[in-house]
Amino acid sequence: MITGAILRGQKVILVPYKAEHVQQYHQWMSDPVLRQLTASDPLTLDEEYDMQKLTFIILARENDEDLSANRMAGDINLFLKGRPQDDDFEAEVEIMIAELAYRRKGFALEALRLMLTYVTQAAPSFSSCATLPLHTPPPPPPLPVHPSRLVVRISQSNQPSIKLFLQLGFAVVRVVEVFDEVEMRMIEDDN
């Protein structure tokens, strides 16, 4: 699922995952530590080219004039499971800051705020995204996802990621001991 949207924050730029990113992404996913942190299975290079999901590459925002001059920092994904009209539809969010130099600098938080605001078409309830400079408004997402349909699954040992999603309004709704992970869902305000 390719989108033409480019989402710009203060620290990051989210660009659609394209063939030009696959080599670097495949190199990242060859790292067993990253695969363990992201609960990912190893894929061949051909399988990486075939992935179908809403994926943005996270670029470190350094050059607004030439996107290719910005370094890749990680990726953010939305896996759509089922059809939006189905009762069991969910949209699973995943994020990875693969480059050590960009971890613990707010990149993941900003990327998630941009993506969640984009896919829910919400007023920026996740952040101050509306105040972030955009050169042009992004096109609408492939479909709006209701915030109650957002889910994340995180290794119980990945406390930084759990804290990150708590900060965004997610809550742990169950612990899956067999997979050593927690499931978190967006908790809506009743206001």
CSV table of C-alpha atoms in Angstrom, one decimal:
chain,number,residue,atom,x,y,z
A,1,MET,CA,0.0,0.0,0.0
A,2,ILE,CA,1.9,3.0,-1.3
A,3,THR,CA,0.8,6.5,-0.4
A,4,GLY,CA,2.2,9.7,-1.8
A,5,ALA,CA,2.2,11.5,1.6
A,6,ILE,CA,5.3,13.0,3.0
A,7,LEU,CA,4.8,14.0,6.6
A,8,ARG,CA,7.2,16.5,8.1
A,9,GLY,CA,7.9,17.1,11.8
A,10,GLN,CA,10.6,19.1,13.5
A,11,LYS,CA,13.0,16.2,13.8
A,12,VAL,CA,11.9,13.7,11.3
A,13,ILE,CA,10.4,13.4,7.8
A,14,LEU,CA,8.2,10.3,7.0
A,15,VAL,CA,8.5,9.2,3.4
A,16,PRO,CA,6.7,6.3,1.7
A,17,TYR,CA,8.7,3.0,1.8
A,18,LYS,CA,10.0,2.5,-1.8
A,19,ALA,CA,12.4,0.2,-3.6
A,20,GLU,CA,15.2,2.7,-3.0
A,21,HIS,CA,14.9,2.0,0.8
A,22,VAL,CA,14.9,-1.8,0.7
A,23,GLN,CA,18.6,-2.5,0.7
A,24,GLN,CA,19.2,-0.4,3.9
A,25,TYR,CA,16.1,-1.8,5.5
A,26,HIS,CA,17.2,-5.4,4.7
A,27,GLN,CA,20.6,-4.6,6.2
A,28,TRP,CA,19.0,-3.4,9.5
A,29,MET,CA,16.8,-6.5,9.7
A,30,SER,CA,19.8,-8.7,9.4
A,31,ASP,CA,20.7,-7.6,12.9
A,32,PRO,CA,19.4,-10.3,15.4
A,33,VAL,CA,19.0,-7.7,18.1
A,34,LEU,CA,16.7,-5.5,16.0
A,35,ARG,CA,14.7,-8.6,14.9
A,36,GLN,CA,14.3,-9.6,18.6
A,37,LEU,CA,13.2,-6.1,19.6
A,38,THR,CA,10.7,-5.9,16.8
A,39,ALA,CA,9.6,-9.5,17.0
A,40,SER,CA,10.4,-9.9,13.3
A,41,ASP,CA,11.2,-13.0,11.3
A,42,PRO,CA,14.2,-12.8,8.9
A,43,LEU,CA,13.1,-12.2,5.3
A,44,THR,CA,14.9,-12.6,2.1
A,45,LEU,CA,15.6,-9.5,0.0
A,46,ASP,CA,12.9,-10.6,-2.4
A,47,GLU,CA,10.4,-10.9,0.4
A,48,GLU,CA,11.3,-7.4,1.6
A,49,TYR,CA,10.5,-6.0,-1.9
A,50,ASP,CA,7.0,-7.8,-1.7
A,51,MET,CA,5.9,-6.4,1.7
A,52,GLN,CA,2.5,-4.8,1.6
A,53,LYS,CA,1.7,-2.5,4.4
A,54,LEU,CA,1.4,1.2,5.1
A,55,THR,CA,5.1,1.9,5.7
A,56,PHE,CA,6.9,5.2,6.1
A,57,ILE,CA,10.7,5.4,6.3
A,58,ILE,CA,11.8,7.8,9.1
A,59,LEU,CA,14.4,10.2,7.9
A,60,ALA,CA,16.4,12.4,10.2
A,61,ARG,CA,15.3,15.9,9.1
A,62,GLU,CA,18.4,17.7,8.0
A,63,ASN,CA,17.7,18.9,4.4
A,64,ASP,CA,14.2,20.1,3.3
A,65,GLU,CA,15.3,20.8,-0.3
A,66,ASP,CA,16.7,17.3,-1.1
A,67,LEU,CA,14.9,14.4,0.7
A,68,SER,CA,17.5,12.0,-0.5
A,69,ALA,CA,20.2,13.9,1.5
A,70,ASN,CA,18.4,13.0,4.8
A,71,ARG,CA,19.7,9.8,6.5
A,72,MET,CA,17.3,6.9,7.2
A,73,ALA,CA,16.7,6.5,10.9
A,74,GLY,CA,14.1,3.8,11.0
A,75,ASP,CA,10.6,2.9,9.9
A,76,ILE,CA,7.0,3.1,11.0
A,77,ASN,CA,4.3,0.7,9.9
A,78,LEU,CA,0.5,0.2,10.0
A,79,PHE,CA,-0.7,-3.4,9.3
A,80,LEU,CA,-4.3,-3.5,8.5
A,81,LYS,CA,-6.0,-6.7,9.6
A,82,GLY,CA,-9.4,-7.3,8.1
A,83,ARG,CA,-11.8,-4.7,6.7
A,84,PRO,CA,-12.7,-1.5,8.5
A,85,GLN,CA,-16.4,-2.4,8.6
A,86,ASP,CA,-15.7,-5.8,10.3
A,87,ASP,CA,-16.1,-6.0,14.1
A,88,ASP,CA,-12.6,-7.6,14.5
A,89,PHE,CA,-10.8,-5.0,12.3
A,90,GLU,CA,-7.6,-3.7,13.8
A,91,ALA,CA,-4.6,-1.6,12.7
A,92,GLU,CA,-1.4,-2.7,14.3
A,93,VAL,CA,1.3,0.0,14.7
A,94,GLU,CA,5.0,-0.8,14.7
A,95,ILE,CA,8.0,1.5,14.9
A,96,MET,CA,11.7,1.0,14.8
A,97,ILE,CA,14.5,3.5,15.2
A,98,ALA,CA,17.2,1.3,13.7
A,99,GLU,CA,20.2,3.7,13.8
A,100,LEU,CA,21.7,4.0,17.3
A,101,ALA,CA,22.6,7.6,16.7
A,102,TYR,CA,18.9,8.5,16.5
A,103,ARG,CA,17.6,6.6,19.5
A,104,ARG,CA,16.5,8.5,22.6
A,105,LYS,CA,16.2,11.8,20.7
A,106,GLY,CA,12.4,12.0,20.4
A,107,PHE,CA,12.3,10.6,16.8
A,108,ALA,CA,10.0,7.7,17.6
A,109,LEU,CA,7.6,9.9,19.6
A,110,GLU,CA,7.4,12.5,16.8
A,111,ALA,CA,7.0,9.9,14.0
A,112,LEU,CA,4.2,8.1,15.9
A,113,ARG,CA,2.4,11.4,16.5
A,114,LEU,CA,2.6,12.3,12.8
A,115,MET,CA,1.5,8.8,11.7
A,116,LEU,CA,-1.3,8.4,14.2
A,117,THR,CA,-2.7,11.8,13.4
A,118,TYR,CA,-2.5,11.1,9.7
A,119,VAL,CA,-4.2,7.6,9.7
A,120,THR,CA,-6.9,8.6,12.1
A,121,GLN,CA,-7.5,12.0,10.4
A,122,ALA,CA,-7.9,13.3,13.9
A,123,ALA,CA,-7.3,16.7,15.1
A,124,PRO,CA,-3.9,16.3,16.6
A,125,SER,CA,-5.0,14.6,19.8
A,126,PHE,CA,-1.7,12.7,19.9
A,127,SER,CA,0.5,15.7,19.9
A,128,SER,CA,1.3,19.2,18.7
A,129,CYS,CA,1.4,17.9,15.2
A,130,ALA,CA,-0.8,20.8,13.9
A,131,THR,CA,1.9,23.3,14.9
A,132,LEU,CA,4.6,21.4,13.0
A,133,PRO,CA,5.5,23.1,9.7
A,134,LEU,CA,4.2,21.4,6.6
A,135,HIS,CA,5.2,22.6,3.1
A,136,THR,CA,1.9,21.3,1.8
A,137,PRO,CA,-0.9,19.5,3.5
A,138,PRO,CA,-0.5,15.7,3.2
A,139,PRO,CA,-3.1,13.8,1.0
A,140,PRO,CA,-5.7,11.9,2.9
A,141,PRO,CA,-4.7,8.5,4.2
A,142,PRO,CA,-5.8,5.3,2.3
A,143,LEU,CA,-8.6,5.1,4.9
A,144,PRO,CA,-9.3,6.7,8.2
A,145,VAL,CA,-8.7,4.3,11.2
A,146,HIS,CA,-10.8,4.9,14.3
A,147,PRO,CA,-8.4,5.3,17.3
A,148,SER,CA,-10.1,2.5,19.1
A,149,ARG,CA,-8.9,0.1,16.4
A,150,LEU,CA,-5.2,0.9,16.9
A,151,VAL,CA,-3.2,-1.8,18.6
A,152,VAL,CA,0.5,-2.4,19.4
A,153,ARG,CA,2.2,-5.6,20.6
A,154,ILE,CA,5.5,-5.1,22.4
A,155,SER,CA,7.9,-7.5,24.1
A,156,GLN,CA,7.5,-7.2,27.9
A,157,SER,CA,11.2,-6.6,28.2
A,158,ASN,CA,11.0,-3.5,25.9
A,159,GLN,CA,10.1,-1.0,28.6
A,160,PRO,CA,11.1,2.1,26.6
A,161,SER,CA,8.6,1.2,23.9
A,162,ILE,CA,5.9,0.5,26.4
A,163,LYS,CA,6.5,3.9,28.1
A,164,LEU,CA,6.4,5.5,24.7
A,165,PHE,CA,3.0,4.2,23.8
A,166,LEU,CA,1.6,4.9,27.3
A,167,GLN,CA,2.7,8.5,26.7
A,168,LEU,CA,0.5,8.5,23.5
A,169,GLY,CA,-2.6,7.4,25.3
A,170,PHE,CA,-2.3,3.6,24.8
A,171,ALA,CA,-2.9,1.3,27.8
A,172,VAL,CA,-1.9,-2.3,28.4
A,173,VAL,CA,-5.1,-4.4,27.8
A,174,ARG,CA,-3.6,-7.9,28.1
A,175,VAL,CA,-0.3,-9.7,28.7
A,176,VAL,CA,0.4,-12.7,26.4
A,177,GLU,CA,2.8,-14.8,28.4
A,178,VAL,CA,3.3,-17.4,25.7
A,179,PHE,CA,4.8,-14.7,23.4
A,180,ASP,CA,6.3,-12.6,26.3
A,181,GLU,CA,4.5,-9.5,25.0
A,182,VAL,CA,1.9,-7.0,26.0
A,183,GLU,CA,-1.0,-5.8,23.9
A,184,MET,CA,-1.8,-2.1,24.1
A,185,ARG,CA,-4.8,-0.3,22.7
A,186,MET,CA,-5.7,3.4,22.4
A,187,ILE,CA,-7.9,4.4,25.3
A,188,GLU,CA,-10.4,7.1,24.3
A,189,ASP,CA,-11.4,10.0,26.4
A,190,ASP,CA,-15.1,10.1,27.3
A,191,ASN,CA,-15.1,13.9,27.1
